[in-house]
mmCIF file of C-alpha atoms in Angstrom:
data_model
loop_
_atom_site.group_PDB
_atom_site.id
_atom_site.type_symbol
_atom_site.label_atom_id
_atom_site.label_comp_id
_atom_site.label_asym_id
_atom_site.label_seq_id
_atom_site.Cartn_x
_atom_site.Cartn_y
_atom_site.Cartn_z
ATOM 1 C CA MET O 13 0.614 24.986 84.577
ATOM 2 C CA SER O 14 3.139 25.780 86.719
ATOM 3 C CA SER O 15 6.383 23.809 86.989
ATOM 4 C CA PHE O 16 7.182 21.634 89.943
ATOM 5 C CA ARG O 17 10.241 22.471 91.972
ATOM 6 C CA PRO O 18 11.147 20.011 94.812
ATOM 7 C CA MET O 19 12.553 21.706 97.680
ATOM 8 C CA LEU O 20 15.774 21.039 99.008
ATOM 9 C CA SER O 21 16.811 20.644 102.564
ATOM 10 C CA SER O 22 20.248 22.390 103.405
ATOM 11 C CA LYS O 23 21.863 19.186 104.623
ATOM 12 C CA SER O 24 21.375 18.815 100.033
ATOM 13 C CA LYS O 25 22.172 21.737 99.473
ATOM 14 C CA ASP O 26 25.424 22.035 100.914
ATOM 15 C CA GLN O 27 26.347 18.775 99.019
ATOM 16 C CA SER O 28 25.315 20.483 95.504
ATOM 17 C CA GLN O 29 27.674 23.484 96.685
ATOM 18 C CA LYS O 30 30.188 21.062 96.977
ATOM 19 C CA LYS O 31 29.706 19.585 93.974
ATOM 20 C CA LYS O 32 30.495 23.147 92.011
ATOM 21 C CA LEU O 33 33.472 23.317 93.953
ATOM 22 C CA PRO O 34 37.077 22.748 92.129
ATOM 23 C CA ASN O 35 39.028 20.733 94.176
ATOM 24 C CA LYS O 36 42.120 22.013 94.581
ATOM 25 C CA CYS O 37 44.098 19.449 96.527
ATOM 26 C CA THR O 38 43.243 17.104 93.361
ATOM 27 C CA SER O 39 43.910 19.761 90.760
ATOM 28 C CA ALA O 40 47.811 20.851 91.781
ATOM 29 C CA THR O 41 50.444 17.749 92.109
ATOM 30 C CA PRO O 42 53.246 18.393 94.087
ATOM 31 C CA SER O 43 57.213 19.439 92.748
ATOM 32 C CA GLU O 44 59.588 17.175 92.608
ATOM 33 C CA ALA O 45 61.679 18.817 94.615
ATOM 34 C CA VAL O 46 58.735 18.511 97.398
ATOM 35 C CA LEU O 47 58.355 14.954 96.626
ATOM 36 C CA GLU O 48 62.180 14.134 97.557
ATOM 37 C CA SER O 49 62.258 16.235 100.020
ATOM 38 C CA ARG O 50 59.804 14.407 102.085
ATOM 39 C CA ARG O 51 61.489 11.042 100.975
ATOM 40 C CA LYS O 52 64.939 12.012 103.042
ATOM 41 C CA ARG O 53 62.704 13.429 105.926
ATOM 42 C CA PHE O 54 60.850 9.479 105.943
ATOM 43 C CA ASN O 55 64.006 7.911 105.076
ATOM 44 C CA LYS O 56 66.416 9.762 107.434
ATOM 45 C CA LYS O 57 66.647 7.245 110.487
ATOM 46 C CA PRO O 58 66.317 8.912 113.830
ATOM 47 C CA GLU O 59 69.411 9.614 115.673
ATOM 48 C CA GLU O 60 70.170 7.795 118.905
ATOM 49 C CA LYS O 61 70.506 9.430 121.899
ATOM 50 C CA ASP O 62 74.259 10.537 123.042
ATOM 51 C CA TYR O 63 75.381 8.646 126.017
ATOM 52 C CA GLY O 64 75.283 9.958 128.882
ATOM 53 C CA LEU O 65 77.835 10.485 132.126
ATOM 54 C CA LEU O 66 78.076 7.490 134.235
ATOM 55 C CA SER O 67 79.382 9.164 137.101
ATOM 56 C CA ARG O 68 76.067 11.206 137.187
ATOM 57 C CA GLY O 69 74.167 8.610 136.972
ATOM 58 C CA GLU O 70 72.717 9.411 133.202
ATOM 59 C CA ASP O 71 73.697 6.503 131.569
ATOM 60 C CA THR O 72 74.506 2.504 131.728
ATOM 61 C CA ARG O 73 74.692 1.501 128.209
ATOM 62 C CA LEU O 74 78.308 1.807 127.635
ATOM 63 C CA THR O 75 79.393 -1.048 130.223
ATOM 64 C CA GLN O 76 78.951 -3.366 127.102
ATOM 65 C CA ARG O 77 82.825 -3.423 125.361
ATOM 66 C CA SER O 78 80.862 -4.082 122.117
ATOM 67 C CA ASP O 79 78.909 -0.249 122.735
ATOM 68 C CA GLN O 80 82.967 0.620 123.826
ATOM 69 C CA ILE O 81 84.455 -0.522 120.597
ATOM 70 C CA LEU O 82 81.942 1.239 118.362
ATOM 71 C CA TYR O 83 81.893 4.415 120.308
ATOM 72 C CA PHE O 84 85.869 4.489 120.106
ATOM 73 C CA ASP O 85 85.626 4.106 116.964
ATOM 74 C CA ASP O 86 83.065 7.268 116.044
ATOM 75 C CA ILE O 87 85.243 9.192 118.633
ATOM 76 C CA GLN O 88 88.173 8.244 116.037
ATOM 77 C CA ARG O 89 85.860 9.563 113.374
ATOM 78 C CA LYS O 90 85.139 12.714 114.745
ATOM 79 C CA TYR O 91 88.435 13.603 115.442
ATOM 80 C CA ILE O 92 89.965 13.236 111.751
ATOM 81 C CA GLN O 93 87.047 15.070 110.762
ATOM 82 C CA CYS O 94 87.800 17.818 112.962
ATOM 83 C CA CYS O 95 91.616 17.742 111.884
ATOM 84 C CA SER O 96 90.474 19.063 108.331
ATOM 85 C CA LEU O 97 89.395 22.609 110.109
ATOM 86 C CA ILE O 98 93.241 22.740 111.397
ATOM 87 C CA SER O 99 94.717 25.333 108.759
ATOM 88 C CA ASN O 100 98.612 24.538 109.799
ATOM 89 C CA SER O 101 100.144 21.962 108.089
ATOM 90 C CA ASP O 102 102.497 21.127 111.142
ATOM 91 C CA GLU O 103 98.787 21.293 113.568
ATOM 92 C CA LEU O 104 97.952 19.546 111.240
ATOM 93 C CA ARG O 105 100.023 16.018 111.402
ATOM 94 C CA LYS O 106 100.982 16.591 114.971
ATOM 95 C CA ALA O 107 96.981 16.011 115.178
ATOM 96 C CA PHE O 108 97.453 12.878 113.000
ATOM 97 C CA ASP O 109 100.302 11.015 114.883
ATOM 98 C CA VAL O 110 97.234 10.808 117.592
ATOM 99 C CA ILE O 111 95.975 8.300 115.648
ATOM 100 C CA SER O 112 99.162 6.290 114.137
ATOM 101 C CA ASN O 113 100.500 5.497 117.052
ATOM 102 C CA LEU O 114 97.739 3.223 118.768
ATOM 103 C CA ASN O 115 98.476 0.211 118.711
ATOM 104 C CA TYR O 116 94.163 -0.965 118.914
ATOM 105 C CA LYS O 117 92.749 1.959 116.539
ATOM 106 C CA LEU O 118 90.706 2.203 113.672
ATOM 107 C CA PRO O 119 92.002 1.575 109.810
ATOM 108 C CA ILE O 120 92.571 4.683 107.960
ATOM 109 C CA PRO O 121 93.966 4.912 104.594
ATOM 110 C CA HIS O 122 97.494 5.729 103.535
ATOM 111 C CA ASN O 123 95.715 9.020 101.606
ATOM 112 C CA THR O 124 93.585 10.379 104.090
ATOM 113 C CA LEU O 125 96.577 13.226 105.168
ATOM 114 C CA PRO O 126 96.980 14.074 101.564
ATOM 115 C CA SER O 127 93.077 14.610 101.343
ATOM 116 C CA VAL O 128 92.738 16.036 104.381
ATOM 117 C CA ILE O 129 95.234 18.950 103.673
ATOM 118 C CA GLN O 130 93.533 18.977 100.222
ATOM 119 C CA SER O 131 90.327 19.920 101.634
ATOM 120 C CA GLN O 132 91.616 22.582 103.478
ATOM 121 C CA LYS O 133 91.165 24.326 99.987
ATOM 122 C CA ASP O 134 87.775 23.582 99.691
ATOM 123 C CA THR O 135 85.834 27.348 99.986
ATOM 124 C CA ARG O 136 83.342 25.543 102.174
ATOM 125 C CA MET O 137 86.158 25.216 104.650
ATOM 126 C CA ASN O 138 86.076 29.235 105.097
ATOM 127 C CA GLU O 139 82.653 29.063 106.256
ATOM 128 C CA LEU O 140 83.837 27.603 109.133
ATOM 129 C CA ASN O 141 84.730 29.835 112.656
ATOM 130 C CA GLN O 142 87.308 29.438 115.532
ATOM 131 C CA ASN O 143 83.985 28.916 117.567
ATOM 132 C CA ASP O 144 82.799 25.714 115.259
ATOM 133 C CA LYS O 145 86.382 24.261 115.778
ATOM 134 C CA THR O 146 86.780 24.972 119.703
ATOM 135 C CA ARG O 147 82.944 22.895 119.680
ATOM 136 C CA SER O 148 84.031 19.847 117.848
ATOM 137 C CA PHE O 149 87.075 19.763 119.904
ATOM 138 C CA GLU O 150 85.468 20.054 122.976
ATOM 139 C CA ASP O 151 82.536 17.317 121.739
ATOM 140 C CA ILE O 152 85.246 15.336 121.563
ATOM 141 C CA GLU O 153 87.379 15.902 124.626
ATOM 142 C CA LEU O 154 83.452 15.357 126.233
ATOM 143 C CA SER O 155 82.817 11.866 124.356
ATOM 144 C CA LEU O 156 85.893 10.558 125.945
ATOM 145 C CA ARG O 157 85.625 11.403 129.392
ATOM 146 C CA LYS O 158 82.134 9.372 128.649
ATOM 147 C CA LEU O 159 84.274 6.139 127.105
ATOM 148 C CA ARG O 160 86.870 6.420 130.048
ATOM 149 C CA GLU O 161 84.425 6.726 133.018
ATOM 150 C CA ALA O 162 82.802 3.233 131.256
ATOM 151 C CA THR O 163 85.866 1.886 131.287
ATOM 152 C CA LEU O 164 87.142 2.406 134.635
ATOM 153 C CA ALA O 165 85.516 -0.867 136.389
ATOM 154 C CA CYS O 166 86.641 -2.683 133.301
ATOM 155 C CA ARG O 167 89.837 -5.134 133.654
ATOM 156 C CA ALA O 168 92.893 -3.373 131.871
ATOM 157 C CA ASP O 169 93.810 -4.679 128.255
ATOM 158 C CA LYS O 170 95.279 -3.735 124.797
ATOM 159 C CA PHE O 171 92.089 -1.910 124.508
ATOM 160 C CA ILE O 172 91.703 0.213 127.435
ATOM 161 C CA LYS O 173 95.316 0.886 126.949
ATOM 162 C CA SER O 174 94.267 2.262 123.434
ATOM 163 C CA ILE O 175 91.435 4.181 124.728
ATOM 164 C CA PHE O 176 93.672 6.184 127.868
ATOM 165 C CA LEU O 177 96.707 6.530 125.471
ATOM 166 C CA PHE O 178 94.643 8.130 122.433
ATOM 167 C CA SER O 179 93.144 10.246 124.860
ATOM 168 C CA MET O 180 96.316 11.870 126.702
ATOM 169 C CA ARG O 181 97.478 12.909 123.386
ATOM 170 C CA VAL O 182 94.257 14.155 122.001
ATOM 171 C CA THR O 183 93.709 16.184 125.263
ATOM 172 C CA VAL O 184 97.368 17.280 126.357
ATOM 173 C CA LEU O 185 96.854 18.729 122.929
ATOM 174 C CA PHE O 186 93.809 20.743 123.200
ATOM 175 C CA GLY O 187 95.817 21.868 126.907
ATOM 176 C CA SER O 188 93.152 20.144 128.855
ATOM 177 C CA PHE O 189 94.989 19.262 132.229
ATOM 178 C CA GLN O 190 92.102 18.606 133.524
ATOM 179 C CA SER O 191 91.758 15.455 131.201
ATOM 180 C CA TYR O 192 94.897 14.434 130.263
ATOM 181 C CA VAL O 193 96.497 14.086 134.017
ATOM 182 C CA PRO O 194 93.948 11.779 135.254
ATOM 183 C CA CYS O 195 94.807 10.004 131.946
ATOM 184 C CA ILE O 196 98.368 9.402 132.632
ATOM 185 C CA LYS O 197 97.672 8.514 136.113
ATOM 186 C CA HIS O 198 95.551 5.662 135.432
ATOM 187 C CA LEU O 199 98.263 4.896 133.257
ATOM 188 C CA ILE O 200 101.208 4.815 135.284
ATOM 189 C CA TYR O 201 99.463 3.277 138.163
ATOM 190 C CA ASN O 202 96.609 1.053 137.267
ATOM 191 C CA VAL O 203 97.141 -0.012 133.673
ATOM 192 C CA HIS O 204 100.971 -0.146 133.383
ATOM 193 C CA PRO O 205 101.376 -2.890 135.706
ATOM 194 C CA THR O 206 98.728 -5.173 134.368
ATOM 195 C CA VAL O 207 99.478 -4.187 130.587
ATOM 196 C CA PRO O 208 103.070 -3.141 130.574
ATOM 197 C CA LEU O 209 104.010 0.113 128.335
ATOM 198 C CA SER O 210 106.328 -0.344 125.702
ATOM 199 C CA SER O 211 109.321 1.616 126.201
ATOM 200 C CA SER O 212 108.864 3.847 123.809
ATOM 201 C CA GLU O 213 105.559 4.523 125.272
ATOM 202 C CA LEU O 214 106.502 4.639 128.876
ATOM 203 C CA ALA O 215 108.811 7.104 128.176
ATOM 204 C CA GLU O 216 106.455 9.525 126.474
ATOM 205 C CA VAL O 217 103.404 8.931 128.943
ATOM 206 C CA CYS O 218 105.817 9.925 131.831
ATOM 207 C CA GLY O 219 107.932 12.493 130.123
ATOM 208 C CA ILE O 220 104.682 14.546 129.141
ATOM 209 C CA TYR O 221 103.918 13.959 132.967
ATOM 210 C CA ALA O 222 107.307 15.226 134.486
ATOM 211 C CA LEU O 223 106.782 18.064 132.096
ATOM 212 C CA HIS O 224 104.106 19.309 133.530
ATOM 213 C CA LEU O 225 104.244 18.654 136.882
ATOM 214 C CA ALA O 226 107.733 21.674 136.635
ATOM 215 C CA HIS O 227 106.004 23.955 134.146
ATOM 216 C CA PHE O 228 102.683 23.684 135.030
ATOM 217 C CA ASN O 229 102.889 22.831 138.948
ATOM 218 C CA ASN O 230 106.417 23.645 139.529
ATOM 219 C CA GLU O 231 107.063 20.497 141.583
ATOM 220 C CA ILE O 232 110.303 20.103 141.112
ATOM 221 C CA LEU O 233 110.763 16.858 143.332
ATOM 222 C CA ASP O 234 107.525 15.408 142.033
ATOM 223 C CA ALA O 235 109.259 15.661 138.591
ATOM 224 C CA TYR O 236 112.512 14.079 139.880
ATOM 225 C CA SER O 237 110.796 11.187 141.068
ATOM 226 C CA ILE O 238 109.121 10.878 137.795
ATOM 227 C CA LEU O 239 112.109 10.560 136.163
ATOM 228 C CA GLU O 240 114.431 8.357 138.664
ATOM 229 C CA THR O 241 110.842 5.724 138.767
ATOM 230 C CA TYR O 242 110.140 5.376 135.262
ATOM 231 C CA ILE O 243 112.334 6.465 132.713
ATOM 232 C CA PRO O 244 115.829 7.442 134.165
ATOM 233 C CA TYR O 245 117.113 7.005 130.703
ATOM 234 C CA GLU O 246 115.292 10.168 128.681
ATOM 235 C CA THR O 247 118.175 12.307 129.012
ATOM 236 C CA ARG O 248 116.537 14.804 127.255
ATOM 237 C CA VAL O 249 113.580 15.718 129.649
ATOM 238 C CA TRP O 250 116.285 15.407 132.491
ATOM 239 C CA GLU O 251 118.118 18.245 130.506
ATOM 240 C CA ILE O 252 115.034 20.432 130.237
ATOM 241 C CA ILE O 253 113.878 19.883 133.847
ATOM 242 C CA ARG O 254 117.306 21.168 134.855
ATOM 243 C CA ALA O 255 117.225 23.963 132.958
ATOM 244 C CA TRP O 256 114.204 24.937 134.199
ATOM 245 C CA HIS O 257 114.638 24.294 138.174
ATOM 246 C CA THR O 258 117.887 26.859 137.560
ATOM 247 C CA LYS O 259 116.581 28.910 135.379
ATOM 248 C CA ASP O 260 118.657 28.382 132.909
ATOM 249 C CA TYR O 261 117.182 30.152 130.103
ATOM 250 C CA VAL O 262 119.681 29.677 127.111
ATOM 251 C CA THR O 263 120.496 26.247 127.591
ATOM 252 C CA TRP O 264 115.855 25.298 128.359
ATOM 253 C CA ARG O 265 115.534 27.984 124.854
ATOM 254 C CA ARG O 266 117.636 25.630 122.947
ATOM 255 C CA LEU O 267 116.067 22.155 124.095
ATOM 256 C CA TYR O 268 112.607 23.764 123.349
ATOM 257 C CA GLU O 269 113.392 24.471 119.719
ATOM 258 C CA MET O 270 115.186 21.197 119.270
ATOM 259 C CA GLU O 271 112.197 19.078 120.519
ATOM 260 C CA ARG O 272 109.945 17.586 117.772
ATOM 261 C CA GLU O 273 107.889 15.376 120.253
ATOM 262 C CA PRO O 274 103.929 17.281 119.912
ATOM 263 C CA GLY O 275 102.814 16.002 123.826
ATOM 264 C CA ARG O 276 106.594 17.063 125.286
ATOM 265 C CA LEU O 277 106.487 20.580 123.018
ATOM 266 C CA LYS O 278 103.378 21.537 124.770
ATOM 267 C CA MET O 279 103.775 20.924 128.160
ATOM 268 C CA ILE O 280 107.004 22.434 127.598
ATOM 269 C CA GLU O 281 105.374 25.474 126.118
ATOM 270 C CA ILE O 282 103.570 26.113 129.268
ATOM 271 C CA GLY O 283 106.380 27.580 130.682
ATOM 272 C CA GLU O 284 107.716 29.635 127.646
ATOM 273 C CA LYS O 285 106.610 33.289 129.160
ATOM 274 C CA LYS O 286 108.010 32.277 132.946
ATOM 275 C CA ILE O 287 110.984 31.464 132.283
ATOM 276 C CA ALA O 288 111.247 34.207 129.799
ATOM 277 C CA ILE O 289 110.614 37.314 132.405
ATOM 278 C CA GLU O 290 113.573 35.557 134.188
ATOM 279 C CA ALA O 291 115.806 35.585 131.280
ATOM 280 C CA LEU O 292 115.097 39.579 130.723
ATOM 281 C CA LYS O 293 114.865 40.472 134.433
ATOM 282 C CA ARG O 294 118.744 39.209 134.243
ATOM 283 C CA ILE O 295 119.651 40.938 131.239
ATOM 284 C CA GLY O 296 118.260 44.128 132.729
ATOM 285 C CA VAL O 297 120.746 43.781 135.257
ATOM 286 C CA SER O 298 123.407 42.778 133.133
ATOM 287 C CA TYR O 299 123.216 45.558 130.489
ATOM 288 C CA PHE O 300 122.783 48.982 129.909
ATOM 289 C CA THR O 301 121.869 48.556 125.686
ATOM 290 C CA ILE O 302 121.832 46.085 123.602
ATOM 291 C CA GLN O 303 120.281 45.169 119.730
ATOM 292 C CA VAL O 304 117.160 44.756 119.408
ATOM 293 C CA LYS O 305 118.172 41.561 117.347
ATOM 294 C CA ASP O 306 119.916 40.223 120.196
ATOM 295 C CA LEU O 307 117.039 40.879 122.600
ATOM 296 C CA GLU O 308 114.361 39.345 120.461
ATOM 297 C CA ASN O 309 117.278 35.998 119.253
ATOM 298 C CA ILE O 310 118.037 35.516 123.246
ATOM 299 C CA VAL O 311 114.388 35.653 124.567
ATOM 300 C CA GLY O 312 112.479 34.683 121.358
ATOM 301 C CA TYR O 313 109.726 37.683 121.150
ATOM 302 C CA LYS O 314 109.181 39.938 118.858
ATOM 303 C CA TRP O 315 110.065 44.082 120.204
ATOM 304 C CA ASP O 316 106.208 44.751 120.480
ATOM 305 C CA THR O 317 105.689 41.834 122.499
ATOM 306 C CA ILE O 318 108.391 42.261 125.046
ATOM 307 C CA VAL O 319 106.820 46.117 125.207
ATOM 308 C CA LYS O 320 103.254 44.745 125.634
ATOM 309 C CA THR O 321 103.402 41.365 127.072
ATOM 310 C CA PHE O 322 105.983 41.745 129.716
ATOM 311 C CA LYS O 323 105.285 45.109 130.288
ATOM 312 C CA CYS O 324 109.243 46.617 129.593
ATOM 313 C CA GLY O 325 109.995 50.452 130.267
ATOM 314 C CA TRP O 326 112.609 49.853 128.264
ATOM 315 C CA ARG O 327 113.708 52.710 125.358
ATOM 316 C CA LEU O 328 113.664 51.678 121.510
ATOM 317 C CA ASP O 329 116.113 53.943 119.539
ATOM 318 C CA SER O 330 116.452 54.087 115.562
ATOM 319 C CA ASN O 331 119.644 52.541 115.097
ATOM 320 C CA GLY O 332 117.948 49.787 116.688
ATOM 321 C CA LYS O 333 119.854 50.174 120.067
ATOM 322 C CA VAL O 334 117.692 49.216 123.558
ATOM 323 C CA THR O 335 118.708 51.215 126.346
ATOM 324 C CA LEU O 336 118.072 49.092 129.528
ATOM 325 C CA ARG O 337 119.330 51.551 131.769
ATOM 326 C CA GLU O 338 121.282 54.711 132.167
ATOM 327 C CA ARG O 339 124.520 55.588 132.946
ATOM 328 C CA LYS O 340 124.678 57.767 136.246
ATOM 329 C CA ALA O 341 126.815 60.666 135.914
ATOM 330 C CA LYS O 342 130.160 60.890 138.029
ATOM 331 C CA ILE O 343 130.140 63.665 140.545
ATOM 332 C CA SER O 344 133.519 65.613 140.695
ATOM 333 C CA LEU O 345 134.164 66.358 143.864
ATOM 334 C CA THR O 346 136.428 69.960 143.268
ATOM 335 C CA SER O 347 138.572 71.001 146.583
#
């Protein structure tokens, strides 16, 4: 007697085949590393879109004072982080002076500076190149511009004054005259009449501005006008600008080496090469020969830099004597 086998439909065949196949998805379990990665990804808060420039109509969120305060604190935090990229201890202390001089500022622990200096020894800092540091400071400069634009329509107060003082000090260290000059003008002509700057703040702001006008723009009369109007008592700035005006290189160099205020020092550095050229011209017409050490001490540059940067065609012999000019031989007239 033949056995009866029911015919299976194609649908039932597929189902029966699926039952026989092993379920790979349920058999394999994710590793702990994968699960941890997933948790971090889903628990991560979405990053807020950065503020835009108010002058370009990109954003209007920064018009609220509460947002301005939070953004200013965030900029200062980023600035502190960028300071850890500075390898030179003197430059690092100058950078931290920017925040330590603020009246309205983000509270910074007393041990912040030593910890940042110590962090320079971290091997991870070696992975950060010069482009990373430049890009970080450029981001801070742009953020400060966004904040300044958002506060231009606000009435001047201590908070506004702190923003522009901080912006000026930071961008002066960056050497960005496109930023620090507008900050200085706003402080002098808009903030100071309403919220007076202290004597030290006024000396700092106007001193930097006068030195910029003299050394960068060569506008000597305008520099004297700023000094006469706002800080006639700042004799050091007067002496530097007078030495620059009269091309008194010896006095200018002495005052330059004595200067310790970071902002002023940065402005004076602008004219270092210009006035060194004047010194080389005067030395060239005053001497036939000079010792190379004396020349380097007067000019402030090493011999290789003098030759390459200033294109001097002078000769240096093995005894360390530099020949500036050749003496013309006397022609004897015989009868």
